[in-house]
Amino acid sequence: MSEPAKIHVMRSQLGRVRGLGAARSGTQHWRAERLTAVALVPLTLWFVYAALHLMGLPRAAAAQWAANPINAALLAALVISTFHHGALGLQVVIEDYIHVERTRLGLLLLVKGAAALLALIGLFAVLKLAFTG
Amino acid sequence: MTDIRDSLMVGRSSDGRLVRRPLSPHLQVYRPQITSVLSIVNRATGIALCAGALLLVCWLVAAASGEAAYAGVSAFMRSPIGLLLLFGWTVSLWYHFCGGLRHLAWDVGFGLDLPQVHRSGWAVVIATAALTVLTWIVAIVLM
């Protein structure tokens, strides 16, 4: 049997230990996308149930429903996971199709900023419904 | 050539001219297959669901703002355009939900053989149709 070919790793020891690769974030994006997806499985089922339940109800009844701590917490969790997952997904779409550096960076900032802002708006609406109806 | 990486994409055609090699994926020459089509639809529904999330925020803000705003959003959702948006949202939501479960199964190593991939793909299509119809039957009954 011949000697196995020696494998040269063109990477510093520190780089290998950190394991973060060329994007310098390692598997963080991939993991976050999956974790938010797992969280969204039960939250989506609950959301469809809730949406069907609330359909056609007057605002006061919807507000009363949203004032229940469990419903308020699940709504907040839904808003956070949805916008986190959505921003991660749109980021990949932009990175895949937009090759002009300036446009790409601009769109990435826009998507991240819009997702963060919309999530905050949604959260404050949930909190207002929960505390003052 | 503006980028050094482009040098890897330059080749010679049969008559010796320097040409830029085509980039994959060559959507225009591939026959659509269940695998590729469902992958594209998963991404498209993901983008559509971002618009759906916008609708969710509109509804929450309207509910928190008062009677007039809530009545306005409710009326919009019952208008033909609103119903069309809600229907598109339902289809996208169920497709991305089922397709997402398929992806999560792959991520833990299940169902990666081609026959299984084809079967799970059709299962996602059928489940999406069934769940969408079921959701709208319940919605129409409750309406």
Tab-separated table of C-alpha atoms in Angstrom:
chain	number	residue	atom	x	y	z
A	1	MET	CA	0.000	0.000	0.000
A	2	SER	CA	1.293	3.441	-0.861
A	3	GLU	CA	1.517	6.262	1.624
A	4	PRO	CA	-1.632	8.371	1.666
A	5	ALA	CA	-1.075	11.769	0.094
A	6	LYS	CA	-0.265	14.401	2.666
A	7	ILE	CA	-3.046	16.942	2.897
A	8	HIS	CA	-1.932	20.546	3.131
A	9	VAL	CA	-4.440	22.813	4.797
A	10	MET	CA	-3.861	26.351	3.590
A	11	ARG	CA	-5.241	27.884	6.703
A	12	SER	CA	-3.744	29.171	9.938
A	13	GLN	CA	-4.027	27.146	13.146
A	14	LEU	CA	-6.038	29.974	14.712
A	15	GLY	CA	-8.381	29.983	11.729
A	16	ARG	CA	-8.958	26.254	12.081
A	17	VAL	CA	-9.606	26.518	15.818
A	18	ARG	CA	-12.107	29.311	15.341
A	19	GLY	CA	-13.751	27.376	12.498
A	20	LEU	CA	-15.424	30.456	11.130
A	21	GLY	CA	-14.368	30.203	7.467
A	22	ALA	CA	-14.218	32.865	4.792
A	23	ALA	CA	-17.480	34.549	5.747
A	24	ARG	CA	-16.163	34.888	9.343
A	25	SER	CA	-19.490	33.800	10.797
A	26	GLY	CA	-19.149	30.009	10.528
A	27	THR	CA	-22.446	28.131	10.603
A	28	GLN	CA	-24.226	30.877	12.541
A	29	HIS	CA	-26.514	31.961	9.660
A	30	TRP	CA	-27.404	28.387	8.703
A	31	ARG	CA	-28.160	27.433	12.304
A	32	ALA	CA	-30.259	30.524	12.975
A	33	GLU	CA	-32.286	29.866	9.811
A	34	ARG	CA	-33.025	26.274	10.956
A	35	LEU	CA	-33.722	27.191	14.580
A	36	THR	CA	-36.209	29.908	13.603
A	37	ALA	CA	-37.760	27.436	11.127
A	38	VAL	CA	-38.266	24.879	13.914
A	39	ALA	CA	-39.773	27.582	16.148
A	40	LEU	CA	-42.101	28.641	13.332
A	41	VAL	CA	-43.560	25.138	12.859
A	42	PRO	CA	-45.797	25.215	15.976
A	43	LEU	CA	-46.151	29.025	15.844
A	44	THR	CA	-47.500	28.881	12.265
A	45	LEU	CA	-50.057	26.211	13.156
A	46	TRP	CA	-51.138	28.311	16.134
A	47	PHE	CA	-51.253	31.475	13.997
A	48	VAL	CA	-53.532	29.894	11.362
A	49	TYR	CA	-55.816	28.632	14.145
A	50	ALA	CA	-55.798	32.078	15.773
A	51	ALA	CA	-56.427	33.912	12.488
A	52	LEU	CA	-59.421	31.690	11.721
A	53	HIS	CA	-60.689	32.166	15.281
A	54	LEU	CA	-60.378	35.984	15.109
A	55	MET	CA	-61.831	36.340	11.626
A	56	GLY	CA	-64.921	38.497	11.617
A	57	LEU	CA	-64.716	39.345	15.330
A	58	PRO	CA	-65.081	43.024	16.305
A	59	ARG	CA	-61.904	44.840	17.388
A	60	ALA	CA	-62.804	44.749	21.074
A	61	ALA	CA	-63.024	40.943	21.026
A	62	ALA	CA	-59.727	40.644	19.129
A	63	ALA	CA	-58.073	43.008	21.621
A	64	GLN	CA	-59.449	41.011	24.533
A	65	TRP	CA	-58.063	37.830	22.954
A	66	ALA	CA	-54.653	39.503	22.459
A	67	ALA	CA	-54.653	40.673	26.095
A	68	ASN	CA	-54.405	37.069	27.269
A	69	PRO	CA	-50.738	36.699	28.338
A	70	ILE	CA	-50.275	33.406	26.474
A	71	ASN	CA	-51.702	34.811	23.237
A	72	ALA	CA	-49.639	38.006	23.612
A	73	ALA	CA	-46.429	36.034	24.227
A	74	LEU	CA	-47.085	33.724	21.263
A	75	LEU	CA	-47.857	36.724	19.019
A	76	ALA	CA	-44.568	38.341	20.098
A	77	ALA	CA	-42.696	35.069	19.468
A	78	LEU	CA	-44.372	34.787	16.059
A	79	VAL	CA	-43.375	38.336	15.076
A	80	ILE	CA	-39.754	37.894	16.236
A	81	SER	CA	-39.227	34.473	14.606
A	82	THR	CA	-40.982	35.488	11.390
A	83	PHE	CA	-38.904	38.606	10.813
A	84	HIS	CA	-35.661	36.941	11.908
A	85	HIS	CA	-36.278	33.969	9.575
A	86	GLY	CA	-37.478	36.234	6.750
A	87	ALA	CA	-34.445	38.520	6.983
A	88	LEU	CA	-32.076	35.522	6.920
A	89	GLY	CA	-33.865	34.114	3.868
A	90	LEU	CA	-33.963	37.397	1.940
A	91	GLN	CA	-30.263	37.857	2.742
A	92	VAL	CA	-29.454	34.603	0.910
A	93	VAL	CA	-31.618	35.601	-2.058
A	94	ILE	CA	-29.808	38.948	-2.327
A	95	GLU	CA	-26.371	37.341	-1.931
A	96	ASP	CA	-27.232	34.812	-4.653
A	97	TYR	CA	-28.570	37.168	-7.312
A	98	ILE	CA	-27.129	40.642	-6.752
A	99	HIS	CA	-23.515	40.724	-7.867
A	100	VAL	CA	-22.850	44.459	-7.853
A	101	GLU	CA	-21.170	45.075	-4.502
A	102	ARG	CA	-22.724	48.465	-3.796
A	103	THR	CA	-26.274	47.404	-4.698
A	104	ARG	CA	-25.875	44.200	-2.707
A	105	LEU	CA	-24.642	45.972	0.419
A	106	GLY	CA	-27.390	48.577	0.097
A	107	LEU	CA	-30.124	45.969	-0.281
A	108	LEU	CA	-28.757	43.883	2.605
A	109	LEU	CA	-28.776	46.922	4.897
A	110	LEU	CA	-32.281	47.821	3.697
A	111	VAL	CA	-33.639	44.297	4.336
A	112	LYS	CA	-32.019	44.001	7.776
A	113	GLY	CA	-33.134	47.479	8.771
A	114	ALA	CA	-36.694	47.041	7.486
A	115	ALA	CA	-37.025	43.623	9.160
A	116	ALA	CA	-35.791	44.976	12.497
A	117	LEU	CA	-38.065	48.018	12.307
A	118	LEU	CA	-41.162	46.055	11.236
A	119	ALA	CA	-40.550	43.506	13.993
A	120	LEU	CA	-40.334	46.354	16.532
A	121	ILE	CA	-43.540	47.938	15.184
A	122	GLY	CA	-45.301	44.563	15.404
A	123	LEU	CA	-43.979	43.985	18.931
A	124	PHE	CA	-45.098	47.404	20.175
A	125	ALA	CA	-48.546	46.802	18.675
A	126	VAL	CA	-48.717	43.452	20.518
A	127	LEU	CA	-47.613	45.097	23.789
A	128	LYS	CA	-50.116	47.937	23.416
A	129	LEU	CA	-52.921	45.421	22.771
A	130	ALA	CA	-51.785	43.385	25.771
A	131	PHE	CA	-51.545	46.298	28.219
A	132	THR	CA	-54.150	48.845	27.135
A	133	GLY	CA	-56.388	46.947	24.690
B	1	MET	CA	-12.669	41.517	-16.837
B	2	THR	CA	-12.885	43.592	-13.709
B	3	ASP	CA	-12.467	40.846	-11.145
B	4	ILE	CA	-9.539	38.412	-10.900
B	5	ARG	CA	-12.036	35.561	-10.291
B	6	ASP	CA	-13.380	36.105	-13.823
B	7	SER	CA	-10.139	34.589	-15.184
B	8	LEU	CA	-11.471	31.171	-14.171
B	9	MET	CA	-14.538	31.705	-16.367
B	10	VAL	CA	-12.678	32.403	-19.614
B	11	GLY	CA	-12.293	29.622	-22.186
B	12	ARG	CA	-11.759	29.137	-25.934
B	13	SER	CA	-14.494	28.226	-28.367
B	14	SER	CA	-13.826	25.584	-31.089
B	15	ASP	CA	-12.684	28.265	-33.560
B	16	GLY	CA	-10.146	29.549	-31.050
B	17	ARG	CA	-11.892	32.725	-29.941
B	18	LEU	CA	-11.669	33.718	-26.262
B	19	VAL	CA	-15.120	33.422	-24.763
B	20	ARG	CA	-16.639	33.820	-21.347
B	21	ARG	CA	-17.811	30.422	-20.099
B	22	PRO	CA	-21.546	30.229	-19.285
B	23	LEU	CA	-22.455	30.348	-15.615
B	24	SER	CA	-24.629	27.670	-14.086
B	25	PRO	CA	-27.521	27.192	-13.492
B	26	HIS	CA	-28.586	27.189	-17.141
B	27	LEU	CA	-32.299	27.526	-16.522
B	28	GLN	CA	-32.984	28.028	-20.237
B	29	VAL	CA	-31.546	24.632	-21.278
B	30	TYR	CA	-32.714	22.417	-18.431
B	31	ARG	CA	-36.049	20.631	-18.553
B	32	PRO	CA	-38.021	21.615	-15.445
B	33	GLN	CA	-37.945	18.805	-12.895
B	34	ILE	CA	-39.904	18.354	-9.678
B	35	THR	CA	-36.709	18.860	-7.648
B	36	SER	CA	-35.701	22.155	-9.252
B	37	VAL	CA	-39.228	23.518	-9.595
B	38	LEU	CA	-40.081	22.871	-5.929
B	39	SER	CA	-36.775	24.424	-4.858
B	40	ILE	CA	-37.565	27.582	-6.833
B	41	VAL	CA	-41.131	27.655	-5.481
B	42	ASN	CA	-39.798	27.309	-1.915
B	43	ARG	CA	-37.702	30.422	-2.411
B	44	ALA	CA	-40.515	32.310	-4.177
B	45	THR	CA	-43.024	31.494	-1.419
B	46	GLY	CA	-40.434	32.575	1.169
B	47	ILE	CA	-40.248	35.980	-0.514
B	48	ALA	CA	-44.061	36.119	-0.738
B	49	LEU	CA	-44.318	35.332	2.982
B	50	CYS	CA	-42.186	38.386	3.757
B	51	ALA	CA	-44.980	40.412	2.147
B	52	GLY	CA	-47.444	38.365	4.222
B	53	ALA	CA	-45.522	39.348	7.365
B	54	LEU	CA	-46.110	42.959	6.346
B	55	LEU	CA	-49.853	42.237	6.296
B	56	LEU	CA	-49.562	40.714	9.799
B	57	VAL	CA	-47.913	43.902	11.097
B	58	CYS	CA	-50.615	46.020	9.408
B	59	TRP	CA	-53.284	43.988	11.162
B	60	LEU	CA	-51.548	44.213	14.563
B	61	VAL	CA	-50.995	47.979	14.234
B	62	ALA	CA	-54.610	48.491	13.136
B	63	ALA	CA	-55.874	46.435	16.077
B	64	ALA	CA	-53.720	48.491	18.452
B	65	SER	CA	-54.714	51.816	16.853
B	66	GLY	CA	-58.479	51.814	17.199
B	67	GLU	CA	-61.856	51.031	15.697
B	68	ALA	CA	-61.489	53.049	12.483
B	69	ALA	CA	-58.102	51.571	11.539
B	70	TYR	CA	-59.276	48.043	12.365
B	71	ALA	CA	-62.443	48.470	10.303
B	72	GLY	CA	-60.317	49.773	7.412
B	73	VAL	CA	-57.938	46.799	7.444
B	74	SER	CA	-60.848	44.355	7.854
B	75	ALA	CA	-62.654	45.918	4.874
B	76	PHE	CA	-59.476	45.748	2.773
B	77	MET	CA	-58.989	42.074	3.582
B	78	ARG	CA	-62.569	41.352	2.497
B	79	SER	CA	-62.178	43.246	-0.776
B	80	PRO	CA	-61.375	41.210	-3.943
B	81	ILE	CA	-57.707	42.297	-3.832
B	82	GLY	CA	-57.538	41.541	-0.104
B	83	LEU	CA	-59.035	38.075	-0.572
B	84	LEU	CA	-56.627	37.372	-3.428
B	85	LEU	CA	-53.702	38.417	-1.188
B	86	LEU	CA	-55.009	36.265	1.664
B	87	PHE	CA	-55.385	33.300	-0.686
B	88	GLY	CA	-51.843	33.771	-2.010
B	89	TRP	CA	-50.644	34.063	1.578
B	90	THR	CA	-52.385	30.812	2.529
B	91	VAL	CA	-50.908	28.899	-0.427
B	92	SER	CA	-47.418	30.304	0.229
B	93	LEU	CA	-47.661	29.660	3.956
B	94	TRP	CA	-48.670	26.019	3.577
B	95	TYR	CA	-46.199	25.387	0.776
B	96	HIS	CA	-43.274	26.917	2.694
B	97	PHE	CA	-44.442	25.119	5.865
B	98	CYS	CA	-44.485	21.682	4.178
B	99	GLY	CA	-41.389	22.386	2.089
B	100	GLY	CA	-39.640	23.616	5.235
B	101	LEU	CA	-40.451	20.365	7.058
B	102	ARG	CA	-38.970	18.512	4.053
B	103	HIS	CA	-35.813	20.617	4.311
B	104	LEU	CA	-35.544	20.017	8.069
B	105	ALA	CA	-35.854	16.252	7.433
B	106	TRP	CA	-33.012	16.485	4.888
B	107	ASP	CA	-30.939	18.500	7.373
B	108	VAL	CA	-31.038	15.607	9.849
B	109	GLY	CA	-30.281	13.108	7.065
B	110	PHE	CA	-33.709	11.670	6.226
B	111	GLY	CA	-35.158	11.134	2.753
B	112	LEU	CA	-32.104	12.018	0.670
B	113	ASP	CA	-32.415	9.185	-1.914
B	114	LEU	CA	-33.764	10.391	-5.259
B	115	PRO	CA	-36.956	8.236	-5.237
B	116	GLN	CA	-37.680	9.490	-1.703
B	117	VAL	CA	-37.003	13.091	-2.781
B	118	HIS	CA	-39.511	12.717	-5.636
B	119	ARG	CA	-42.107	11.158	-3.346
B	120	SER	CA	-41.709	13.800	-0.610
B	121	GLY	CA	-41.882	16.499	-3.313
B	122	TRP	CA	-45.268	15.306	-4.557
B	123	ALA	CA	-46.377	14.870	-0.943
B	124	VAL	CA	-45.567	18.555	-0.337
B	125	VAL	CA	-47.610	19.594	-3.406
B	126	ILE	CA	-50.608	17.478	-2.364
B	127	ALA	CA	-50.394	18.559	1.297
B	128	THR	CA	-50.231	22.223	0.252
B	129	ALA	CA	-53.364	21.876	-1.869
B	130	ALA	CA	-55.218	19.932	0.850
B	131	LEU	CA	-54.276	22.318	3.686
B	132	THR	CA	-55.125	25.391	1.583
B	133	VAL	CA	-58.543	24.011	0.657
B	134	LEU	CA	-59.174	22.962	4.268
B	135	THR	CA	-58.181	26.405	5.599
B	136	TRP	CA	-60.523	28.159	3.173
B	137	ILE	CA	-63.412	25.787	3.848
B	138	VAL	CA	-63.068	26.588	7.562
B	139	ALA	CA	-62.723	30.309	6.758
B	140	ILE	CA	-65.839	30.338	4.555
B	141	VAL	CA	-67.860	28.373	7.121
B	142	LEU	CA	-66.826	30.811	9.877
B	143	MET	CA	-67.319	33.903	7.689
